[in-house]
Amino acid sequence: MDRIAAGIWGTRLSFFARFVGAAVLVASQLALASTQPAVHVTSRGAAAAVTCWPEVAPVTGGAELVTVFCQAQDGPMPMMSVLRDTLDNPDPAAARLGKVWIYGHARPGLLQRIEALSPLLFKSRSRQSGDGTPAPVLDLSTPLHQTWRRVAGMVTQVEVLDPRGALIRAPTRSYRGSASTYTGMKTTEALAALQQAGVAGGPMPDAAAGAMPEDEWLEFQARLALSARLLGGVIRDARLPEAWTAMAAQLELHREHNWDLLRQRAEQEGLYFEALDSRGPAPSQAVLWVSQQDLAASSPNRPFNPSFLRIGNPWRDNRLKEWKGYHETWYWNAAGEREAEGSQAARAETMIPLAIYSLDYDRVPLLLVDFRDGSRISRREAAGRISEYVATGVFGLTGMTNWPYLAGHATLQWYRARHGAATDEAQRLNAYAGLRLELLAGSGFSEEFRQAAIARMDQMSLNPFEMPLSSEAAFARAEYARFLRYAQRPDGLAADLQRERGREMVALLHGRRARSFFTAGSILTASLWHHREPVNDVTLSELVLDRRMQATLDELRHMVNSSPTIDVAYDPSRVRDRLAALTEMVGRSSRYDKEVAGLVENVYRRSAGEGTRLSCLLCLARMNSAEGRLAAARLIEREPMSLTLRAAANACSHGDDPGAAPTRPGPGPLTATAGR
């Protein structure tokens, strides 16, 4: 009994001790919070959002050139153009997106190419616009070709160049890395401009809606985003909405998560948090400020944890107390709310910017600009680049040929990522490109703040293919003027458009065996020869029909794959309209009979409305082919039907119109078993 009583009293005393300890801890935290200033969250507001808009110009031969402009400090700046081949047809389904030109993407000169062979030479240089034909960065009409070209480049590097020794392996890997990184950065800037133009979601602006339909804008953005991935071109057009929705949702989650993390850390450290832009539910960049008055009133021994923010302790930095760099004066009213200059403010404070962070990175905010130490980030990036160069270029350690190295490198990267290190190079590049666009436009920023940030961004440049941010706007305008001259030449954009149509007609008129011979001939001649079909009014009409058919099939395929019940997820009238368009086209071409029959059969199975099902049977009947009759016979055998639908299916299996009485005598409908 004594032991039991002692145990009870011990448990009570242990609980009482834990309670008292928790109370003391809470009281100490409250006391510490009372001595620290509350966090101030401010925003530049809508004025800081970059203003971008599209413009449409006609192209000789039945096409359009859609150009996206952004408002820079010194006027409109062209960002990119995409060729939209409409075949001079008003139906949006007949349009096709083609080549993409990004005007800030400069072709490297001889000096830049030589510097790219070494990771130790990374000085960015200004360049002049050339006089030749502008080269497109992407071709949205053939995404799979670009994927195989990239895979072939990797295989060539590993199997052909790497075994030649370090003198060949090291410079080729450095050059290919610089080229791919530069193209990826400019593509990300173009994607950010599209998002700023208001086509990333929600109601579209009138300018964007008038330039292209919403589904084409979505395809444009998704292809740009997927171009940075090795196998991004493998994704079919029907899967693009799903892929883009997933990527956009993930990015929004990153921003909201990092917003909370950075704001809370600013509160704990006594700093000021300001969002650089307010487009969307959460901004993409934020700035941390410190008050010069707080610096004077605080002790140098004030605690500061630099592991998360990755900047030096501002309370021990004597330079901030006599700061000569960029600063702002903020005004606060009695309620602690920020006011505009000239208002009846209770007090004024001198604010010093400490750092700019990207909120797009996974898990943690990414430091992009350190206003006190401009070379901090470049030193970190250079160290990582040189270590990778030594491991892969000099010693030849790659994950494809050395599995122990792959395991060790992956483990190290996982450990560093778990401790807050930014190990994903692609995400770092995306964040860097997003801030470049914000600073390039500079809307809502004072010119002094913009120049201070640009000076530190230029110090971060480790790619010899890049050019200083201050000279990029002038270069983009010069490139756009050069492209317009090319587009107006008789042998320019219009002739290139006809060649692309002739190449597209090859897939329409020839089978796989013939196309294989054409591809082999192109490879043997080093792409000097390509087989193209002549383009005339007859072939153009066939091309219009083929594009409309592909667009309709892709939309119906997306409906089938996205929901088990089409009538619930989509408007039934929209589904019937697509089936009616398909019914009108199947009677004019038998190329897609097998694909159409299987897809329409799936639409029938996933719809419950009698009107939609009747439209499916009508489409199968208008095919007037064995595939359509077999699909109707399978539906009769396996699906429950009303009397009206069964009569229509029986007529369809005979090859008759479901709306008319059967006219073909014979031994009854074709069954699926007999068809086999």
XYZ file of C-alpha atoms in Angstrom:
676
model
C 0.000 0.000 0.000
C 2.845 2.354 0.829
C 4.327 1.735 -2.602
C 0.972 2.389 -4.263
C 0.471 5.610 -2.298
C 4.001 6.727 -3.115
C 3.373 6.045 -6.789
C 0.149 8.060 -6.763
C 1.792 11.006 -5.009
C 4.777 10.764 -7.378
C 2.485 10.879 -10.399
C 0.664 13.897 -8.997
C 3.911 15.711 -8.218
C 5.257 14.911 -11.713
C 2.077 16.295 -13.303
C 2.245 19.389 -11.067
C 5.903 19.957 -12.009
C 5.114 19.685 -15.724
C 2.203 22.121 -15.312
C 4.339 24.664 -13.469
C 7.118 24.292 -16.049
C 4.718 24.883 -18.922
C 3.276 27.958 -17.222
C 6.746 29.398 -16.648
C 7.658 28.735 -20.300
C 4.519 30.469 -21.602
C 5.085 33.431 -19.283
C 8.689 33.781 -20.463
C 7.637 33.675 -24.107
C 4.990 36.337 -23.491
C 7.527 38.512 -21.721
C 9.994 38.095 -24.571
C 7.308 38.925 -27.133
C 6.411 42.082 -25.242
C 9.972 43.307 -25.634
C 9.999 42.678 -29.431
C 8.129 44.779 -31.947
C 5.149 43.141 -33.606
C 5.576 42.068 -37.199
C 4.437 44.523 -39.839
C 3.130 42.933 -43.027
C 2.841 45.347 -45.929
C 2.472 45.026 -49.674
C 3.281 47.088 -52.703
C -0.280 46.355 -53.814
C -1.629 45.946 -57.300
C 0.668 48.693 -58.567
C 3.608 46.350 -58.222
C 2.154 43.724 -60.547
C 3.834 43.560 -63.921
C 1.571 44.741 -66.737
C 1.665 42.368 -69.712
C -0.712 42.042 -72.641
C -0.920 40.201 -75.992
C -1.200 41.706 -79.462
C -2.164 39.919 -82.700
C -0.725 40.625 -86.166
C -1.785 38.812 -89.375
C 0.727 36.723 -91.338
C 0.511 36.237 -95.089
C -0.851 32.796 -95.912
C -3.558 32.493 -93.262
C -1.857 32.697 -89.871
C -1.457 35.034 -86.905
C 1.483 36.164 -84.817
C 0.566 36.566 -81.129
C 3.129 38.729 -79.293
C 3.190 39.293 -75.516
C 4.449 42.700 -74.360
C 5.372 43.838 -70.852
C 5.441 47.418 -69.654
C 9.040 48.246 -68.752
C 10.366 51.428 -67.184
C 11.157 52.997 -70.561
C 8.193 51.715 -72.566
C 6.670 48.475 -73.880
C 9.093 45.568 -74.159
C 8.326 42.547 -76.402
C 8.767 39.301 -74.502
C 7.877 36.569 -77.011
C 5.799 35.654 -80.056
C 4.040 32.442 -81.032
C 2.932 31.571 -84.560
C -0.742 30.553 -84.652
C -1.526 28.817 -87.935
C -5.291 29.208 -88.513
C -5.268 27.939 -92.148
C -7.414 31.015 -92.836
C -10.329 29.200 -91.172
C -12.555 30.845 -88.522
C -13.000 27.602 -86.571
C -10.650 27.713 -83.531
C -10.308 23.927 -83.738
C -8.456 24.325 -87.046
C -5.774 26.522 -85.467
C -2.426 25.163 -84.381
C 0.316 26.727 -82.276
C 3.767 26.534 -83.807
C 7.152 28.106 -83.237
C 7.933 30.359 -80.277
C 10.444 33.221 -80.392
C 11.687 34.687 -77.091
C 13.263 38.072 -77.771
C 15.474 38.191 -74.692
C 17.085 34.912 -75.773
C 20.346 35.966 -77.431
C 22.397 33.764 -79.691
C 25.829 33.505 -78.025
C 28.851 34.991 -79.715
C 32.258 33.407 -80.108
C 33.562 34.814 -76.824
C 30.540 33.530 -74.892
C 30.927 30.074 -76.427
C 34.586 29.924 -75.398
C 33.802 31.062 -71.850
C 31.030 28.452 -71.561
C 33.615 25.694 -71.887
C 34.851 26.436 -68.366
C 32.795 26.848 -65.165
C 35.278 29.430 -63.876
C 34.442 32.031 -66.549
C 30.960 33.405 -65.999
C 30.999 37.113 -66.707
C 27.798 38.342 -68.379
C 28.284 40.648 -71.362
C 26.040 42.947 -73.367
C 25.371 41.918 -76.957
C 24.047 43.490 -80.125
C 21.191 42.120 -82.166
C 22.346 40.185 -85.245
C 21.282 40.393 -88.876
C 20.440 36.753 -89.648
C 17.211 34.809 -89.370
C 15.915 34.735 -85.770
C 15.892 31.205 -84.382
C 12.845 29.935 -82.483
C 13.378 28.625 -78.981
C 10.522 26.085 -79.065
C 8.179 24.459 -81.543
C 4.845 23.689 -79.892
C 3.650 21.661 -82.869
C 6.376 19.008 -82.407
C 7.092 18.732 -78.656
C 8.040 15.060 -78.952
C 10.831 15.830 -81.449
C 12.469 18.188 -78.989
C 12.270 15.574 -76.237
C 14.022 12.945 -78.363
C 16.614 15.509 -79.413
C 17.375 16.211 -75.776
C 17.562 12.501 -74.935
C 19.853 11.938 -77.925
C 22.125 14.728 -76.673
C 22.383 13.135 -73.241
C 23.136 9.698 -74.701
C 25.771 11.199 -77.010
C 27.399 12.946 -74.064
C 27.501 9.798 -71.924
C 28.349 7.204 -74.562
C 30.481 9.157 -77.056
C 32.049 12.232 -75.445
C 32.585 11.144 -71.816
C 34.818 8.131 -72.648
C 37.186 10.430 -74.589
C 38.757 11.709 -71.399
C 38.577 14.768 -69.171
C 39.811 17.164 -71.884
C 36.691 16.391 -73.933
C 34.251 15.486 -71.169
C 34.717 18.536 -68.933
C 34.276 21.385 -71.487
C 31.389 19.703 -73.343
C 29.467 19.125 -70.118
C 30.094 22.713 -69.038
C 28.934 24.088 -72.393
C 25.775 21.950 -72.547
C 24.919 22.866 -68.981
C 25.275 26.603 -69.626
C 23.200 26.414 -72.813
C 20.340 24.437 -71.270
C 20.293 26.613 -68.140
C 20.140 29.803 -70.195
C 17.308 28.525 -72.398
C 15.404 27.310 -69.347
C 15.748 30.693 -67.645
C 14.425 32.610 -70.656
C 11.553 30.134 -71.058
C 10.628 30.623 -67.407
C 10.651 34.396 -67.866
C 8.299 33.982 -70.827
C 6.005 31.768 -68.739
C 5.977 34.357 -65.949
C 4.996 37.023 -68.485
C 2.055 34.849 -69.592
C 0.922 34.491 -66.003
C 1.198 38.232 -65.478
C -0.917 38.759 -68.609
C -3.786 37.173 -66.693
C -4.126 33.914 -68.602
C -3.034 31.645 -65.738
C -6.504 31.140 -64.319
C -9.758 32.847 -63.514
C -11.524 35.290 -65.822
C -9.328 36.209 -68.771
C -8.742 39.846 -69.737
C -10.379 41.022 -72.951
C -7.010 41.382 -74.713
C -6.027 37.782 -73.952
C -9.462 36.361 -74.814
C -9.443 38.192 -78.132
C -5.973 36.939 -79.065
C -6.502 33.203 -78.565
C -9.118 30.877 -77.033
C -8.612 29.876 -73.430
C -7.671 26.272 -74.249
C -4.860 27.502 -76.533
C -3.514 29.793 -73.820
C -3.530 26.799 -71.483
C -1.690 24.681 -74.054
C 0.856 27.478 -74.540
C 1.599 27.752 -70.808
C 1.671 24.004 -70.215
C 4.108 23.390 -73.073
C 6.390 26.179 -71.872
C 6.403 24.744 -68.348
C 6.944 21.165 -69.552
C 9.778 22.174 -71.884
C 12.071 22.401 -68.858
C 11.516 18.717 -68.082
C 13.376 15.924 -69.801
C 10.283 13.983 -70.888
C 7.822 16.871 -70.912
C 7.144 16.471 -74.624
C 5.799 12.945 -74.108
C 2.599 14.283 -72.510
C -0.222 14.335 -75.044
C -2.348 17.386 -75.722
C -5.380 15.804 -74.048
C -3.417 15.606 -70.764
C -2.180 19.199 -70.811
C -5.078 20.719 -68.801
C -4.585 18.144 -66.066
C -0.816 18.631 -66.035
C -1.040 22.433 -65.941
C -3.684 22.396 -63.189
C -1.472 20.171 -61.045
C 1.615 22.370 -61.574
C -0.313 25.593 -60.852
C -1.884 24.144 -57.691
C 1.499 22.964 -56.427
C 3.025 26.398 -57.038
C 0.181 28.092 -55.171
C 0.711 25.762 -52.201
C 4.420 26.604 -52.157
C 3.666 30.329 -52.097
C 1.129 30.119 -49.303
C 3.384 27.844 -47.226
C 6.467 30.042 -47.672
C 4.439 33.190 -47.006
C 3.553 31.875 -43.546
C 7.078 30.637 -42.816
C 8.794 33.885 -43.777
C 6.222 36.080 -42.058
C 6.511 34.118 -38.814
C 10.311 34.208 -38.922
C 10.212 37.971 -39.519
C 8.012 38.299 -36.437
C 10.402 36.291 -34.315
C 13.440 38.275 -35.460
C 11.791 41.711 -35.200
C 11.961 42.441 -38.949
C 9.433 43.894 -41.379
C 7.824 41.734 -44.067
C 6.674 43.241 -47.383
C 5.212 41.489 -50.424
C 6.567 42.654 -53.754
C 3.410 41.868 -55.725
C -0.168 40.856 -54.989
C -1.272 38.928 -58.077
C -3.073 35.790 -56.973
C -3.867 34.603 -53.426
C -0.188 34.775 -52.440
C 2.751 36.799 -53.808
C 5.778 35.280 -55.479
C 8.485 37.474 -53.864
C 8.885 39.254 -50.541
C 11.357 41.687 -48.963
C 12.558 41.800 -45.379
C 13.316 45.236 -43.946
C 14.820 46.457 -40.698
C 14.101 49.753 -39.006
C 17.106 51.973 -38.359
C 15.415 53.190 -35.182
C 15.119 49.583 -33.954
C 18.818 49.087 -34.688
C 19.735 52.056 -32.542
C 17.479 50.971 -29.681
C 18.423 47.272 -29.676
C 21.393 45.588 -28.077
C 24.050 44.011 -30.316
C 23.535 40.838 -28.277
C 19.932 40.558 -29.348
C 19.333 36.918 -30.381
C 19.177 36.191 -34.098
C 19.001 32.829 -35.853
C 20.560 33.041 -39.352
C 20.028 29.379 -40.301
C 16.568 29.958 -41.795
C 16.928 33.438 -43.306
C 20.536 32.752 -44.433
C 21.643 36.352 -43.916
C 23.998 37.949 -41.424
C 22.862 39.208 -38.022
C 21.572 42.772 -38.611
C 21.745 43.688 -34.909
C 25.533 43.256 -34.888
C 26.144 44.916 -38.249
C 27.519 48.402 -37.586
C 27.164 49.299 -41.272
C 23.377 49.434 -40.914
C 23.534 52.123 -38.238
C 25.277 54.416 -40.728
C 23.734 52.948 -43.868
C 24.547 54.879 -47.062
C 22.788 52.529 -49.479
C 19.189 52.455 -50.569
C 16.601 53.122 -47.868
C 12.994 54.285 -47.598
C 10.980 56.315 -45.148
C 7.767 54.700 -43.967
C 5.001 56.496 -42.097
C 2.836 54.910 -39.400
C -0.339 56.141 -37.750
C -1.266 55.710 -34.108
C -2.877 52.312 -34.808
C 0.389 50.944 -36.221
C -0.839 50.976 -39.822
C 1.328 52.182 -42.668
C 0.267 55.445 -44.285
C 1.207 57.244 -47.478
C 3.742 60.038 -47.451
C 2.261 63.388 -46.482
C -0.572 61.953 -44.390
C -1.148 62.701 -40.742
C 1.245 60.055 -39.468
C 2.231 59.560 -35.874
C 5.837 58.723 -36.670
C 8.295 58.168 -39.499
C 10.884 55.391 -39.680
C 13.902 54.839 -41.912
C 13.690 51.361 -43.410
C 16.676 49.446 -44.811
C 16.147 46.459 -47.132
C 17.933 43.314 -46.022
C 16.999 40.629 -48.540
C 14.574 39.546 -51.269
C 13.132 36.043 -51.090
C 11.263 33.920 -53.596
C 8.166 32.180 -52.270
C 7.959 29.753 -55.205
C 10.581 27.311 -53.955
C 9.528 24.030 -52.395
C 9.543 23.804 -48.573
C 11.407 27.027 -47.688
C 11.693 30.622 -48.973
C 14.676 31.007 -51.287
C 17.135 33.868 -50.736
C 17.649 35.714 -54.041
C 19.168 39.084 -53.108
C 21.249 40.021 -50.080
C 21.579 43.805 -50.031
C 24.553 43.756 -47.649
C 26.541 40.941 -49.259
C 25.915 40.804 -52.998
C 28.349 37.963 -53.604
C 26.982 35.594 -50.935
C 24.586 33.800 -53.290
C 26.994 33.795 -56.232
C 29.696 32.211 -54.051
C 27.311 29.463 -53.027
C 26.216 28.820 -56.613
C 29.803 28.902 -57.885
C 30.910 26.411 -55.239
C 28.150 24.006 -56.231
C 28.881 24.410 -59.916
C 32.627 23.852 -59.514
C 32.133 20.784 -57.317
C 29.794 19.264 -59.893
C 32.262 20.144 -62.654
C 35.101 18.395 -60.825
C 33.022 15.302 -60.035
C 31.410 14.821 -63.455
C 33.797 16.592 -65.812
C 37.196 15.795 -64.367
C 36.656 12.462 -62.592
C 33.766 11.267 -64.772
C 31.432 10.386 -61.875
C 27.861 10.392 -63.173
C 24.712 8.731 -61.952
C 24.241 6.872 -65.231
C 27.595 5.099 -65.072
C 28.480 4.975 -61.365
C 25.771 3.652 -59.053
C 27.691 4.171 -55.770
C 28.203 7.811 -56.704
C 24.485 8.122 -57.521
C 23.518 6.657 -54.133
C 25.964 8.854 -52.216
C 25.017 12.020 -54.088
C 21.285 11.376 -53.668
C 21.726 10.756 -49.931
C 23.731 13.947 -49.476
C 21.198 15.993 -51.418
C 18.346 14.529 -49.392
C 20.119 15.376 -46.139
C 20.832 18.940 -47.226
C 17.252 19.428 -48.437
C 15.905 18.183 -45.116
C 17.973 20.883 -43.401
C 16.651 23.699 -45.575
C 19.233 23.834 -48.366
C 18.002 24.779 -51.853
C 19.196 21.714 -53.756
C 16.781 21.793 -56.711
C 18.551 23.689 -59.500
C 15.446 23.879 -61.717
C 13.381 25.520 -58.970
C 16.206 27.940 -58.149
C 16.332 28.890 -61.821
C 12.565 29.469 -61.945
C 12.699 31.711 -58.886
C 15.644 33.656 -60.312
C 13.837 34.171 -63.641
C 10.659 35.345 -61.922
C 12.502 38.074 -60.021
C 14.330 39.117 -63.190
C 11.001 39.760 -64.887
C 9.716 41.770 -61.918
C 12.817 43.946 -61.902
C 12.880 44.232 -65.685
C 9.415 45.748 -65.696
C 9.894 47.558 -62.413
C 6.252 48.561 -61.982
C 5.577 49.860 -58.480
C 9.271 50.048 -57.535
C 11.224 53.195 -57.049
C 14.052 53.503 -59.544
C 16.624 53.501 -56.744
C 15.294 50.213 -55.313
C 15.175 48.678 -58.783
C 18.758 49.680 -59.589
C 20.026 48.431 -56.239
C 18.362 45.036 -56.782
C 19.535 44.830 -60.405
C 23.141 45.522 -59.390
C 23.053 42.584 -56.992
C 21.226 40.342 -59.467
C 23.969 40.984 -62.023
C 26.531 39.875 -59.434
C 24.692 36.543 -59.213
C 25.126 35.794 -62.925
C 27.195 32.629 -63.375
C 26.237 31.915 -66.975
C 28.343 33.422 -69.781
C 25.318 33.265 -72.096
C 23.424 35.772 -69.940
C 23.533 39.510 -70.459
C 23.231 42.266 -67.832
C 19.654 42.889 -66.810
C 20.027 46.602 -67.462
C 20.637 46.027 -71.201
C 18.050 43.302 -71.800
C 15.091 45.553 -72.658
C 16.975 47.343 -75.439
C 18.188 44.021 -76.822
C 14.641 42.583 -76.844
C 13.330 45.561 -78.812
C 16.148 45.233 -81.347
C 15.445 41.503 -81.733
C 11.737 42.171 -82.225
C 12.474 44.738 -84.938
C 14.748 42.189 -86.640
C 12.008 39.568 -86.442
C 9.453 41.924 -88.018
C 11.820 42.488 -90.932
C 12.108 38.735 -91.345
C 8.313 38.310 -91.186
C 7.767 40.870 -93.968
C 10.172 39.242 -96.426
C 8.624 37.056 -99.176
C 11.049 34.271 -98.283
C 10.602 34.840 -94.559
C 7.842 33.792 -92.187
C 5.225 33.119 -94.895
C 7.568 30.727 -96.745
C 8.486 29.016 -93.489
C 4.770 28.596 -92.764
C 4.222 26.814 -96.082
C 7.156 24.487 -95.400
C 5.732 23.540 -92.015
C 2.340 22.808 -93.553
C 3.981 20.597 -96.175
C 5.767 18.708 -93.399
C 2.479 18.290 -91.521
C 0.817 16.903 -94.657
C 3.365 14.053 -94.734
C 1.835 12.510 -91.589
C -1.623 12.960 -93.074
C -0.983 11.303 -96.454
C 1.648 8.646 -95.678
C 1.789 5.631 -93.387
C 4.399 4.776 -90.788
C 6.628 2.823 -93.173
C 6.877 5.682 -95.665
C 7.461 8.206 -92.889
C 10.267 6.009 -91.526
C 12.039 6.157 -94.892
C 11.613 9.948 -94.973
C 13.060 10.240 -91.452
C 16.024 8.048 -92.357
C 16.730 10.216 -95.394
C 16.630 13.340 -93.255
C 19.094 11.811 -90.774
C 21.480 10.615 -93.483
C 21.571 14.091 -95.049
C 22.131 15.803 -91.662
C 18.679 17.461 -91.886
C 19.541 19.119 -95.203
C 16.607 17.320 -96.851
C 13.060 16.952 -95.580
C 10.180 15.446 -97.500
C 7.284 17.874 -97.831
C 3.974 17.575 -99.633
C 2.794 20.320 -101.979
C 0.323 22.723 -100.381
C -2.763 23.678 -102.412
C -6.453 24.263 -101.832
C -7.236 20.527 -101.762
C -4.539 19.617 -99.259
C -5.413 22.644 -97.120
C -9.041 21.489 -96.858
C -7.832 18.037 -95.786
C -5.536 19.628 -93.245
C -8.417 21.684 -91.819
C -10.528 18.540 -91.447
C -7.669 16.646 -89.794
C -6.981 19.388 -87.250
C -10.662 19.749 -86.374
C -10.944 16.004 -85.936
C -7.873 15.880 -83.686
C -9.122 18.763 -81.542
C -12.569 17.197 -81.111
C -11.118 13.799 -80.247
C -8.738 15.349 -77.714
C -11.567 17.206 -75.985
C -13.800 14.122 -75.792
C -10.851 12.029 -74.610
C -10.195 14.532 -71.834
C -13.855 14.335 -70.776
C -13.739 10.549 -70.647
C -10.466 10.407 -68.700
C -11.319 13.100 -66.166
C -14.577 11.707 -64.751
C -16.397 8.367 -64.486
C -19.693 10.178 -65.143
C -19.491 12.715 -67.944
C -22.968 14.153 -67.369
C -21.997 15.217 -63.835
C -18.599 16.762 -64.619
C -19.555 18.502 -67.888
C -22.538 20.244 -69.388
C -24.449 17.584 -71.388
C -25.145 20.092 -74.161
C -21.375 20.629 -74.552
C -20.834 16.871 -74.848
C -23.601 16.589 -77.440
C -22.126 19.501 -79.413
C -18.755 17.742 -79.593
C -20.465 14.516 -80.659
C -22.417 16.404 -83.304
C -19.196 17.927 -84.660
C -17.630 14.478 -84.710
C -20.679 13.073 -86.502
C -20.349 15.734 -89.189
C -16.674 14.912 -89.767
C -16.662 11.091 -89.694
C -18.664 10.929 -92.899
C -15.942 12.849 -94.747
C -12.888 10.864 -93.620
C -12.323 7.240 -92.572
C -8.800 7.761 -91.160
C -9.947 7.772 -87.565
C -12.768 5.201 -87.709
C -11.177 2.808 -85.223
C -10.225 5.557 -82.765
C -13.600 7.306 -83.095
C -15.560 4.079 -82.562
C -13.690 3.220 -79.353
C -13.937 6.758 -77.961
C -17.652 7.149 -78.719
C -18.301 3.767 -77.120
C -16.547 4.978 -73.937
C -18.579 8.209 -73.968
C -21.758 6.120 -74.186
C -20.712 3.966 -71.214
C -19.855 6.989 -69.025
C -23.009 8.990 -69.730
C -26.466 8.454 -68.266
C -28.470 10.943 -70.323
C -30.551 9.468 -73.126
C -29.840 12.461 -75.364
C -26.068 11.988 -75.072
C -26.350 8.256 -75.688
C -28.530 8.812 -78.738
C -25.915 11.228 -80.095
C -23.275 8.494 -79.646
C -25.358 6.002 -81.631
C -25.949 8.554 -84.364
C -22.190 9.137 -84.635
C -21.532 5.395 -84.909
C -24.168 5.086 -87.634
C -22.762 7.955 -89.691
C -19.352 6.265 -89.727
C -20.787 3.601 -92.074
C -17.926 1.248 -91.258
C -17.348 -2.118 -89.617
C -15.787 -0.442 -86.558
C -18.947 1.583 -85.919
C -21.271 -1.421 -86.335
C -19.130 -3.560 -84.020
C -19.149 -0.836 -81.349
C -22.949 -0.651 -81.572
C -23.198 -4.453 -81.301
C -21.041 -4.459 -78.154
C -23.257 -1.819 -76.585
C -26.362 -3.917 -77.353
C -24.854 -6.958 -75.669
C -23.341 -5.325 -72.589
C -25.289 -2.152 -71.770
C -28.872 -1.844 -70.504
C -30.968 0.236 -72.923
C -34.402 1.738 -73.160
C -36.631 0.716 -76.045
C -35.744 3.905 -77.941
C -32.008 3.395 -77.528
C -32.222 -0.313 -78.396
C -34.090 0.473 -81.616
C -31.468 3.083 -82.486
C -28.617 0.678 -81.678
C -30.175 -2.057 -83.824
C -30.452 0.367 -86.719
C -26.834 1.447 -86.153
C -25.587 -2.144 -86.167
C -27.262 -2.565 -89.566
C -25.518 0.592 -90.815
C -28.788 2.583 -90.933
C -29.575 6.001 -89.533
C -31.057 5.636 -86.002
C -33.619 8.283 -86.892
C -35.056 6.268 -89.752
C -36.524 2.764 -90.092
C -34.066 0.017 -91.064
C -33.868 -0.333 -94.831
C -31.326 -3.136 -95.153
C -32.884 -6.651 -95.169
C -30.910 -9.432 -93.629
C -30.465 -11.755 -90.735
C -30.611 -9.221 -87.922
C -27.984 -6.993 -86.353
C -24.267 -7.692 -86.377
C -23.149 -9.050 -83.000
C -19.823 -8.567 -81.289
C -19.196 -12.321 -81.328
C -19.846 -12.545 -85.039
C -17.582 -9.583 -85.607
C -14.731 -11.369 -83.920
